[in-house]
PDB file of C-alpha atoms and ligand atoms in Angstrom:
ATOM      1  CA  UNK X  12      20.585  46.512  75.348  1.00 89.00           C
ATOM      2  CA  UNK X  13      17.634  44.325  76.880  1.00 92.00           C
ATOM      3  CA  UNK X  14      15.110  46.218  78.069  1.00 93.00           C
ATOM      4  CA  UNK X  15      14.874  45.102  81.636  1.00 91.00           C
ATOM      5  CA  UNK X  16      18.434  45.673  82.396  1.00 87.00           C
ATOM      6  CA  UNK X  17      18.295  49.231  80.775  1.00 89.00           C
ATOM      7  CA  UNK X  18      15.183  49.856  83.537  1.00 88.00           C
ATOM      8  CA  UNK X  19      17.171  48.338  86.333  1.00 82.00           C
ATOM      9  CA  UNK X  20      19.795  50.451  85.267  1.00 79.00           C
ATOM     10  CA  UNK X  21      17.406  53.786  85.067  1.00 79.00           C
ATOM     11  CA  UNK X  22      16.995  53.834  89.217  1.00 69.00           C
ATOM     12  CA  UNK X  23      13.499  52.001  88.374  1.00 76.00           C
ATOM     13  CA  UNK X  24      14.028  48.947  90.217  1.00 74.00           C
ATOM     14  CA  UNK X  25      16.144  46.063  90.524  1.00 74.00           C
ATOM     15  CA  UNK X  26      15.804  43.146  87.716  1.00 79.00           C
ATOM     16  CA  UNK X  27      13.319  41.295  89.060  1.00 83.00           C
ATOM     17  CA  UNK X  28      11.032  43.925  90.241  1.00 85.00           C
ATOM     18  CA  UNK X  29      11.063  45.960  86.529  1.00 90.00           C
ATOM     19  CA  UNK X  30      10.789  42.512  84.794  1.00 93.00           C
ATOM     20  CA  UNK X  31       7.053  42.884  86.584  1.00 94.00           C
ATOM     21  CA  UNK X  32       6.269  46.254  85.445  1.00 94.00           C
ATOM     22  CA  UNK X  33       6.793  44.987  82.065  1.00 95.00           C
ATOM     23  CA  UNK X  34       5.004  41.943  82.186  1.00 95.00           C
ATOM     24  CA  UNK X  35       1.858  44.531  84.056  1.00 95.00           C
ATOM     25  CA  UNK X  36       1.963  46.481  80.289  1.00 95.00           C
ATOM     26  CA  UNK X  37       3.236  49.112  82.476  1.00 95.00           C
ATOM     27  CA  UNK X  38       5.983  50.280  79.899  1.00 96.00           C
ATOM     28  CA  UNK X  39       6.166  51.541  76.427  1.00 96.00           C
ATOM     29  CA  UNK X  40       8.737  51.838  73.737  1.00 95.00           C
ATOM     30  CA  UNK X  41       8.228  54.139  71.260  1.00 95.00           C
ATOM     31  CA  UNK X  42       4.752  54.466  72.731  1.00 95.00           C
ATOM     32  CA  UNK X  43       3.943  51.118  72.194  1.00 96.00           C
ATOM     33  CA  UNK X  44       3.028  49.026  75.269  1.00 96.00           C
ATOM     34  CA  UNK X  45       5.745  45.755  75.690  1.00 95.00           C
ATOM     35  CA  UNK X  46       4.972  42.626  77.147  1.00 96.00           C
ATOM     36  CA  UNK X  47       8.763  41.041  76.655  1.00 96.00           C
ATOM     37  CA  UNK X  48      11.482  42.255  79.265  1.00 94.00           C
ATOM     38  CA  UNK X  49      13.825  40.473  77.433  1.00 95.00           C
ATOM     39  CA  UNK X  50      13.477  42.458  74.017  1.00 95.00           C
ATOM     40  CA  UNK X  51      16.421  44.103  72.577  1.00 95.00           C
ATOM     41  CA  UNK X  52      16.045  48.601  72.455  1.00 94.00           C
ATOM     42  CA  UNK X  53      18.450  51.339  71.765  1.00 91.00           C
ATOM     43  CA  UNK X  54      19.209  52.980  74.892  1.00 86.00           C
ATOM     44  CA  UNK X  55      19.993  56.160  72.822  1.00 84.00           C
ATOM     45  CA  UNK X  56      17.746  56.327  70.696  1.00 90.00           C
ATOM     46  CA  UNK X  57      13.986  54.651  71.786  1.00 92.00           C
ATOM     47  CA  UNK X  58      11.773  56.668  74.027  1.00 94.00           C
ATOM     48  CA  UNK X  59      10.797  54.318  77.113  1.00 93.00           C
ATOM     49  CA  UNK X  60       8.180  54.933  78.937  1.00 94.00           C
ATOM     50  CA  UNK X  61       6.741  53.725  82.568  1.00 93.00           C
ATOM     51  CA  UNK X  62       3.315  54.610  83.721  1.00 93.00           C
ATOM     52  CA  UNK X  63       3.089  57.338  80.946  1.00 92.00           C
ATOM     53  CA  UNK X  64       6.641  58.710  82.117  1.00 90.00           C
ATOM     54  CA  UNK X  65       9.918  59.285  80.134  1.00 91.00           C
ATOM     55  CA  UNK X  66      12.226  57.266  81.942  1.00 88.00           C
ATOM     56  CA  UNK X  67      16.345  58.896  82.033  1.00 79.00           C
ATOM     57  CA  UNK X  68      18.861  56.007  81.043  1.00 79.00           C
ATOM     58  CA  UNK X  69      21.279  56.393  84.500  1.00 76.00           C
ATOM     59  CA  UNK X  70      23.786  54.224  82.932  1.00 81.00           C
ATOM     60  CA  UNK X  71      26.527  52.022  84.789  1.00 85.00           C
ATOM     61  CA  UNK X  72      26.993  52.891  88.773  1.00 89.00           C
ATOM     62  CA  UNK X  73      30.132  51.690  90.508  1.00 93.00           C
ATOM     63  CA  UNK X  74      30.785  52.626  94.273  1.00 95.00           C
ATOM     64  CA  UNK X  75      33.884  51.964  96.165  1.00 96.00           C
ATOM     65  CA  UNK X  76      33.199  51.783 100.219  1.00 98.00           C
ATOM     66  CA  UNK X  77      35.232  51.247 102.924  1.00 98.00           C
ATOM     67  CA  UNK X  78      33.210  49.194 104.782  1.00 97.00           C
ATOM     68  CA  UNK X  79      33.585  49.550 108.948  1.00 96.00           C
ATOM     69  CA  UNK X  80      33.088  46.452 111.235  1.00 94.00           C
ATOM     70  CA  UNK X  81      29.545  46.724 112.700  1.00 93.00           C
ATOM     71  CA  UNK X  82      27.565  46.692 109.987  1.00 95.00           C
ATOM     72  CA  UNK X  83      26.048  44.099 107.516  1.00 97.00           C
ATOM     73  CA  UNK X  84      26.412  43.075 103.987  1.00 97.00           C
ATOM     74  CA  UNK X  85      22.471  43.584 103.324  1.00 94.00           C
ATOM     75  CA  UNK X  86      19.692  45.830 102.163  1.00 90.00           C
ATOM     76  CA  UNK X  87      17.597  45.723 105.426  1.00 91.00           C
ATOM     77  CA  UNK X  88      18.531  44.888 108.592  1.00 94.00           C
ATOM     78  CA  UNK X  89      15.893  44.836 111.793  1.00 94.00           C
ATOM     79  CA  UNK X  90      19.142  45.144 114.222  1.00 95.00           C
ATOM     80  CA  UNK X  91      22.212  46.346 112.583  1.00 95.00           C
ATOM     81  CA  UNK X  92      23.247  49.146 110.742  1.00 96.00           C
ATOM     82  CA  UNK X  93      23.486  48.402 106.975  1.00 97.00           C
ATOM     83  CA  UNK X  94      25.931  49.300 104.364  1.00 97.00           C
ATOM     84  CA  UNK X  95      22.873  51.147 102.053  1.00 96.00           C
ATOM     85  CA  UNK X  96      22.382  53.432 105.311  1.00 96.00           C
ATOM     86  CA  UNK X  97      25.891  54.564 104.424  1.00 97.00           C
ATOM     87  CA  UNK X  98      24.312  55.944 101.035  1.00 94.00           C
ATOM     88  CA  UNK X  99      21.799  58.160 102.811  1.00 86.00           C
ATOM     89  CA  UNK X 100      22.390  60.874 100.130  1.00 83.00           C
ATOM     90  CA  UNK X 101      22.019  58.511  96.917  1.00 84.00           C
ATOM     91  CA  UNK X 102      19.596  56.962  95.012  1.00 80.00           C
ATOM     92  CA  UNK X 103      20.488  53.770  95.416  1.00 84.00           C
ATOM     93  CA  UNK X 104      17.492  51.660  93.424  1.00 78.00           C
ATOM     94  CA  UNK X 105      18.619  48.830  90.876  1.00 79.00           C
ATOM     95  CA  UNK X 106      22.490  48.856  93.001  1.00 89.00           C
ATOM     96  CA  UNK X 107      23.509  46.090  94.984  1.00 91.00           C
ATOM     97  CA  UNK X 108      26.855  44.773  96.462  1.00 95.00           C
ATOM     98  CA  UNK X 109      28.919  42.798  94.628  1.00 95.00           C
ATOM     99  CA  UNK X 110      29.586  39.801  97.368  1.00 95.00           C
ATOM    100  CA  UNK X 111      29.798  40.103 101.252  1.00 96.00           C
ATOM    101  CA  UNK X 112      32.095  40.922 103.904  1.00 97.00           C
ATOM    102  CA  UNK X 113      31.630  39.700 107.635  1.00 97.00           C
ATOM    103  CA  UNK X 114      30.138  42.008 110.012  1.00 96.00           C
ATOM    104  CA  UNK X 115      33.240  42.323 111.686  1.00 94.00           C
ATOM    105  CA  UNK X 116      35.173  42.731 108.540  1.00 96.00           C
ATOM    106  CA  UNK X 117      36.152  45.909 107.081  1.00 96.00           C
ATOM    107  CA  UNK X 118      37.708  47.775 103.845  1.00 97.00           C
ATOM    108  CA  UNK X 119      36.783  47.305 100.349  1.00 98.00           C
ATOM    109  CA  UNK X 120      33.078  46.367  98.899  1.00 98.00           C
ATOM    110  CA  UNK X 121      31.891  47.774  95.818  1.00 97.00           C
ATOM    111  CA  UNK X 122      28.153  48.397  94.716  1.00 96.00           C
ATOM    112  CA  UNK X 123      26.638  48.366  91.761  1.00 92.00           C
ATOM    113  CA  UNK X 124      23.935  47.894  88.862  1.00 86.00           C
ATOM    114  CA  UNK X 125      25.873  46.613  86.719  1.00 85.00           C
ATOM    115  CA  UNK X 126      25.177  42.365  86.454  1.00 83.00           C
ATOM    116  CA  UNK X 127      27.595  41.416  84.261  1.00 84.00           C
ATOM    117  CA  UNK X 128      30.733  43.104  86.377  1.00 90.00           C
ATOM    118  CA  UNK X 129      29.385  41.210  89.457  1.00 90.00           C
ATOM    119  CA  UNK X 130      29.324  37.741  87.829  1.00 88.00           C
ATOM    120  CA  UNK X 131      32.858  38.685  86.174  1.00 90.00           C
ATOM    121  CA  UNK X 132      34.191  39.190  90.594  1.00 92.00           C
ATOM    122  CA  UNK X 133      32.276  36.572  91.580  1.00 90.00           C
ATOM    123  CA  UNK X 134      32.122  33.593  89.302  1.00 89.00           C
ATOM    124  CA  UNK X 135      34.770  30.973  91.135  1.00 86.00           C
ATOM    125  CA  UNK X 136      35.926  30.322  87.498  1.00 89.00           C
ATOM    126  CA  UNK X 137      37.518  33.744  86.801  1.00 91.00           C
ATOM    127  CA  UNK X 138      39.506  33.549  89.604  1.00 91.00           C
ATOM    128  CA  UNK X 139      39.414  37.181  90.334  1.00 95.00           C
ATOM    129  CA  UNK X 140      41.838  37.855  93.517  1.00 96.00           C
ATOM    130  CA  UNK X 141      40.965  39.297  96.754  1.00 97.00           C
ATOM    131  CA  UNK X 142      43.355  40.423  99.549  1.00 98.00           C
ATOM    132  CA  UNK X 143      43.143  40.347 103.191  1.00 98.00           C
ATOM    133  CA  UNK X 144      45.114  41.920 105.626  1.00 96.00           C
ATOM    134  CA  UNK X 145      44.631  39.887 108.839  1.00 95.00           C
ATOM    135  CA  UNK X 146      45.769  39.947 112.617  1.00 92.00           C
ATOM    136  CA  UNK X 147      45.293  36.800 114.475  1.00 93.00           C
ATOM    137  CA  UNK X 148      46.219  34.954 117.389  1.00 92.00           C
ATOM    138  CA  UNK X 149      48.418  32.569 116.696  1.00 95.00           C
ATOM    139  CA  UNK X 150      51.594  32.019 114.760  1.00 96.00           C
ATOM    140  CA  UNK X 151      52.692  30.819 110.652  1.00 97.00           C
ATOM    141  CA  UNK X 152      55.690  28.537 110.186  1.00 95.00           C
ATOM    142  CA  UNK X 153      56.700  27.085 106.954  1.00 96.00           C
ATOM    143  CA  UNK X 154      54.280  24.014 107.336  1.00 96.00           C
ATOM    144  CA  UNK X 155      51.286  26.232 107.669  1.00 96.00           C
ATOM    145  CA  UNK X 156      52.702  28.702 104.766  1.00 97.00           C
ATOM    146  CA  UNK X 157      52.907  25.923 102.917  1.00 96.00           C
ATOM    147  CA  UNK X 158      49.601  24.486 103.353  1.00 95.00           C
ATOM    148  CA  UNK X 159      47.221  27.849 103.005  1.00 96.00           C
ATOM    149  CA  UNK X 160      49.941  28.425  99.521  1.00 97.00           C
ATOM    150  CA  UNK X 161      48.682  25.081  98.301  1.00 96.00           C
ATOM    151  CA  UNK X 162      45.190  24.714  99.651  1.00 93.00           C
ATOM    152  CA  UNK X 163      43.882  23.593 102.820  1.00 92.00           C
ATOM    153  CA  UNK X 164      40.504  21.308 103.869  1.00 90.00           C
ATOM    154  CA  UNK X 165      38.267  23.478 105.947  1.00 88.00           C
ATOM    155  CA  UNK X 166      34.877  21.747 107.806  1.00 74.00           C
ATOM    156  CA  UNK X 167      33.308  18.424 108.151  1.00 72.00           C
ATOM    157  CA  UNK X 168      33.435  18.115 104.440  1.00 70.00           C
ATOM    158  CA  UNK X 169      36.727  18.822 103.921  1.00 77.00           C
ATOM    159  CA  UNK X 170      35.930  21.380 101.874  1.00 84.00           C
ATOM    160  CA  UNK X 171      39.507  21.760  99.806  1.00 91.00           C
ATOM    161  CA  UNK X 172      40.520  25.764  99.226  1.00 93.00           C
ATOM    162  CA  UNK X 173      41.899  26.761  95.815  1.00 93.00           C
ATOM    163  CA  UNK X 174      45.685  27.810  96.304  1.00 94.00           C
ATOM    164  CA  UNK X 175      46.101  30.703  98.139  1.00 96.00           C
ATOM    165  CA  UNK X 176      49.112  33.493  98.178  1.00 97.00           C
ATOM    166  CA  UNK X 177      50.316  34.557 102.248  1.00 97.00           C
ATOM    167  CA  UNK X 178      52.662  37.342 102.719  1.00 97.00           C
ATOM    168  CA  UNK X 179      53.318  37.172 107.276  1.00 96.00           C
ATOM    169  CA  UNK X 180      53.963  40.779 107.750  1.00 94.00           C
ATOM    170  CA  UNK X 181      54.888  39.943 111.455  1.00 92.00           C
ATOM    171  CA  UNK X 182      54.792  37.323 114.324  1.00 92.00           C
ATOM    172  CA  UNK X 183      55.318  38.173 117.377  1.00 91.00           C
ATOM    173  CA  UNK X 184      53.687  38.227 120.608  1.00 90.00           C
ATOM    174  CA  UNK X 185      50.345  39.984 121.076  1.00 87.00           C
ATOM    175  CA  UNK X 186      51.618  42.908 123.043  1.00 83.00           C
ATOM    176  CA  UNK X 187      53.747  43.585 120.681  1.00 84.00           C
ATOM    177  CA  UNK X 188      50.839  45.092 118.159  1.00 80.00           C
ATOM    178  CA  UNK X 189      48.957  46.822 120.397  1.00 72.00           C
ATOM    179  CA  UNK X 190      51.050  50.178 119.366  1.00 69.00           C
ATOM    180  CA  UNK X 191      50.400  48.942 115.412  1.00 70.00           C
ATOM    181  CA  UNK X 192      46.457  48.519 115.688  1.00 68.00           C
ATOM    182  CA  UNK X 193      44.714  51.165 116.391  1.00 61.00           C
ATOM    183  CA  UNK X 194      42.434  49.558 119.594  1.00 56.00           C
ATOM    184  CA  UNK X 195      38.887  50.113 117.663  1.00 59.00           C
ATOM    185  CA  UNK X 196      39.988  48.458 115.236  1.00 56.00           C
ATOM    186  CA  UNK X 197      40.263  45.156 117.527  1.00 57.00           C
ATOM    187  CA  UNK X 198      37.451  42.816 118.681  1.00 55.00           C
ATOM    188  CA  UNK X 199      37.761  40.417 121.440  1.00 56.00           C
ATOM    189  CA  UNK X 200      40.462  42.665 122.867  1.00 59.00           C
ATOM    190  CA  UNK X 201      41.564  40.653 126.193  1.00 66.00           C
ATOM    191  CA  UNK X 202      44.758  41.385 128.550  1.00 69.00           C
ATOM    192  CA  UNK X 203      44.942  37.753 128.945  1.00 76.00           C
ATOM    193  CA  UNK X 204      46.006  37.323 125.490  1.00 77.00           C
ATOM    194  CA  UNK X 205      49.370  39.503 126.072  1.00 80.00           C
ATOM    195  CA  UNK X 206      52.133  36.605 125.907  1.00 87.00           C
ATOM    196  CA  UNK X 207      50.590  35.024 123.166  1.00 90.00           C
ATOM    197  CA  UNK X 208      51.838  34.525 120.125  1.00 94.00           C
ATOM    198  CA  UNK X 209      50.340  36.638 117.462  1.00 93.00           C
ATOM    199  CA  UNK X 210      50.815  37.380 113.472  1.00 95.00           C
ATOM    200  CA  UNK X 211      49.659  39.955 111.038  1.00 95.00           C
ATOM    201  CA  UNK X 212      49.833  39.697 107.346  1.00 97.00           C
ATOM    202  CA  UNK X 213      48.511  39.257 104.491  1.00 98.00           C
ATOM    203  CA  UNK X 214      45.897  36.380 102.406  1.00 98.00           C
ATOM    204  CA  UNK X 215      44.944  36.356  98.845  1.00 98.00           C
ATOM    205  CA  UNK X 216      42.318  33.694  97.872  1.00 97.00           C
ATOM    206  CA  UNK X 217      40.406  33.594  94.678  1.00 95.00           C
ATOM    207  CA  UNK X 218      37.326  32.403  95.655  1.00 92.00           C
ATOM    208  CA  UNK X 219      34.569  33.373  98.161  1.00 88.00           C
ATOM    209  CA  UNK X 220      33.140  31.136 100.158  1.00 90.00           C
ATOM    210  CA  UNK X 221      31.438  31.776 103.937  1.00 92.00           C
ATOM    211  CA  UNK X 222      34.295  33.567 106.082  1.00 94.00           C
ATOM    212  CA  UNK X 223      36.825  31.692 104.043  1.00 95.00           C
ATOM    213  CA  UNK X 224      39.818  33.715 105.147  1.00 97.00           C
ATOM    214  CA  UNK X 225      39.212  32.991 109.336  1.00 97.00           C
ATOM    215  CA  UNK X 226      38.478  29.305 108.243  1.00 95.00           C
ATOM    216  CA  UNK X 227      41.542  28.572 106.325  1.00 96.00           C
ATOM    217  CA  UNK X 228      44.026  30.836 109.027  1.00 97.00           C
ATOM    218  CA  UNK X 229      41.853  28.352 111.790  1.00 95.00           C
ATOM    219  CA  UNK X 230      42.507  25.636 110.203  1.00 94.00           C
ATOM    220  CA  UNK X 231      46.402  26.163 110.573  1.00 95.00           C
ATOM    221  CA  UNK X 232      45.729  27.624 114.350  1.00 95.00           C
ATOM    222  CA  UNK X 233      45.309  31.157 113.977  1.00 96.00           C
ATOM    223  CA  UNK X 234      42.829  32.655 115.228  1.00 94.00           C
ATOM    224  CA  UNK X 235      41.593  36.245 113.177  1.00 94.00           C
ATOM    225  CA  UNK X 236      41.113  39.146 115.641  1.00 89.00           C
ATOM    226  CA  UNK X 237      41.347  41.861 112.929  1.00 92.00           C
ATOM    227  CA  UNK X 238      40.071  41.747 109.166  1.00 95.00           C
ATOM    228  CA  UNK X 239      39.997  43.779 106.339  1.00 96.00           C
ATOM    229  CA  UNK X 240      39.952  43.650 102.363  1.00 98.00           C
ATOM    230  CA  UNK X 241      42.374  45.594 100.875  1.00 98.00           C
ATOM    231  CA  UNK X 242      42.009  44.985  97.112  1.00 97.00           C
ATOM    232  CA  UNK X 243      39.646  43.312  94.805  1.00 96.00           C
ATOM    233  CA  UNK X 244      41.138  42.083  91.332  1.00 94.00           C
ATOM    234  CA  UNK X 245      43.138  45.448  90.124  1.00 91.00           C
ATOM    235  CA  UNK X 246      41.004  48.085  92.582  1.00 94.00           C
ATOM    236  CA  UNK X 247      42.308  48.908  95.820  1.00 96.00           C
ATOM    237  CA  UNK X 248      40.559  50.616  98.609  1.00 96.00           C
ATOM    238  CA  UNK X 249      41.313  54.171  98.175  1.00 95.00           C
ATOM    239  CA  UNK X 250      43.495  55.184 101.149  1.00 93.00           C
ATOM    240  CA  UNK X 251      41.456  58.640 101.474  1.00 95.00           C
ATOM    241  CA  UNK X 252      38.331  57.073 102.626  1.00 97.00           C
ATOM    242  CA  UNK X 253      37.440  56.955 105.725  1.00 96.00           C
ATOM    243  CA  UNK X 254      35.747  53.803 107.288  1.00 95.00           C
ATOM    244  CA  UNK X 255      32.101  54.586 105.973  1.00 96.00           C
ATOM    245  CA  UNK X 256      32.820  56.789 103.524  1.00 97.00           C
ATOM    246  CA  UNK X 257      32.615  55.696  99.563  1.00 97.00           C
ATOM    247  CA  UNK X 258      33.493  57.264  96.066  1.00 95.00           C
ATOM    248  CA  UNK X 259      31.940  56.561  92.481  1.00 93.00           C
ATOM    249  CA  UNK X 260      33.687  54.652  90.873  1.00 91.00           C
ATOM    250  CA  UNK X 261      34.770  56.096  87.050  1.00 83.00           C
ATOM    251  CA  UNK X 262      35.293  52.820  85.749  1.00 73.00           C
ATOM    252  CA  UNK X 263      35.411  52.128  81.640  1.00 65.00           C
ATOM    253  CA  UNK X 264      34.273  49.012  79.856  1.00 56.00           C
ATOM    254  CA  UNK X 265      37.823  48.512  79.325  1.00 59.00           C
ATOM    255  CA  UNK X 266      38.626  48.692  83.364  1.00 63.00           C
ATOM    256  CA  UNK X 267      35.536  46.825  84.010  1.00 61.00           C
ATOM    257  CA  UNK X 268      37.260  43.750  81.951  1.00 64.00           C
ATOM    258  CA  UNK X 269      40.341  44.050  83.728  1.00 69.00           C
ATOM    259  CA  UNK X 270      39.512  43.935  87.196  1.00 70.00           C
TER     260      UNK X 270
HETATM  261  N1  LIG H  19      36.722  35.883 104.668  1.00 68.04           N
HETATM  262  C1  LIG H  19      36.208  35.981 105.910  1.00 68.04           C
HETATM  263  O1  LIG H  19      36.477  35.151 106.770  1.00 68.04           O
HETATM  264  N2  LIG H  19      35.392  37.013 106.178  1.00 68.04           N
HETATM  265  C2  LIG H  19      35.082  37.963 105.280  1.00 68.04           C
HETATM  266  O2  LIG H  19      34.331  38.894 105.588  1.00 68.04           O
HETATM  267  C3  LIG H  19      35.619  37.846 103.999  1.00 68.04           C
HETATM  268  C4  LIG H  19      36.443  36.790 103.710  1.00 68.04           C
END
């Protein structure tokens, strides 16, 4: 393994920032100082040092979180509540999140160190899928079922989405979910929208651009009151966590290839 991913990956630092120490003469293998982040050790084997200190291999991290609305996709935030401060009780150097959800988005985000399983979820080309569940104003016919299946031109620059997959769960009229959503869950809650039509349901897209899911159900009339990610590839959001809660993640090389 290179050596700078093994120290990103030993709660040193993230890539960048260990890349440094290295190039400082700040860390030895086999008590030899190294200049090259890039060179090749054996994680089990070599004795790597930092600042004169044996540094412990960590290894892969994976989280699963259930994200709640209210809080931002970020490592710092001088306003908001971010989702690190979920992960009070955890070292949390060298992990980041693998993409973003909304502020006002909820359910499934992982974290990690682990470079290569982000760029797997996140390159456009691997088409990895993600699922929405959604409640908007607004209603889905055949024409606009049609158009989100096949793609659909979103902004100025008509911006054409990859094919989609919609399952409607339910249209109706908006009164008619207020029993099936539990009220925190809604923003923009407003008595005047009672006798309009509404639908709930359910959006797979395969790639990730900026609030993708509200711009493509907008750009068939629906407007998204309630959003939140229910699966990622093959992992689904573990029923048993609460909004805000998390788990580690046990995942294998081999489950890290399928997701
Ligand atoms: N699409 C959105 O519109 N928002 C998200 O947070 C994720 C996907």
């Amino acid at each position: 393994m290179r050596l700078d991913k093994f120290l990103a990956q030993s709660d040193l630092g993230m890539r960048k920032r260990v890349r440094d120490y290295v190039k400082d003469g700040c860390v030895k293998v086999n008590g030899e100082v190294i200049w090259e982040p890039a060179i090749e050790i054996n994680e089990s084997s070599d004795v790597i040092e930092y600042l004169g200190k044996v540094i412990v291999y960590t290894g892969k991290v994976y989280y699963m979180f259930n994200k709640p609305a209210g809080c931002v996709t970020a490592r710092k935030d001088a306003v908001n509540k971010t989702v690190f401060d979920y992960f009070d009780n955890e070292n949390m150097n060298g992990i980041f999140h693998v993409g973003r959800l909304d502020k006002d988005t909820e359910g499934l985000l992982l974290l990690t160190n682990d470079g290569e399983f982000e760029r797997k979820l996140m390159d456009p080309q691997n088409h990895v899928e993600k699922t929405y569940f959604f409640w908007a104003l607004g209603s889905l016919d055949k024409e606009d079922i049609k158009q989100l299946e096949q793609g659909i031109s979103l902004g100025k620059g008509k911006i054409q989405t990859a094919p989609s997959k919609i399952e409607v769960q339910k249209n109706g009229l908006y009164k008619e979910f207020e029993q099936e959503m539990a009220s925190e869950n809604l923003c923009n809650i407003n008595q005047n929208y009672y006798n309009l039509p509404a639908v709930s349901g359910y959006l797979t897209i395969s790639e990730g651009r900026n609030h993708q899911v509200k711009r493509m159900l907008k750009a068939v009339g629906c407007y998204v009151l309630y959003l939140k990610r229910v699966s990622i590839g093959a992992l689904k959001l573990d029923d048993s966590l609460e909004r805000g809660q998390y788990r580690h993640l046990a995942l294998s090389e081999d489950e890290c290839n399928e997701v």
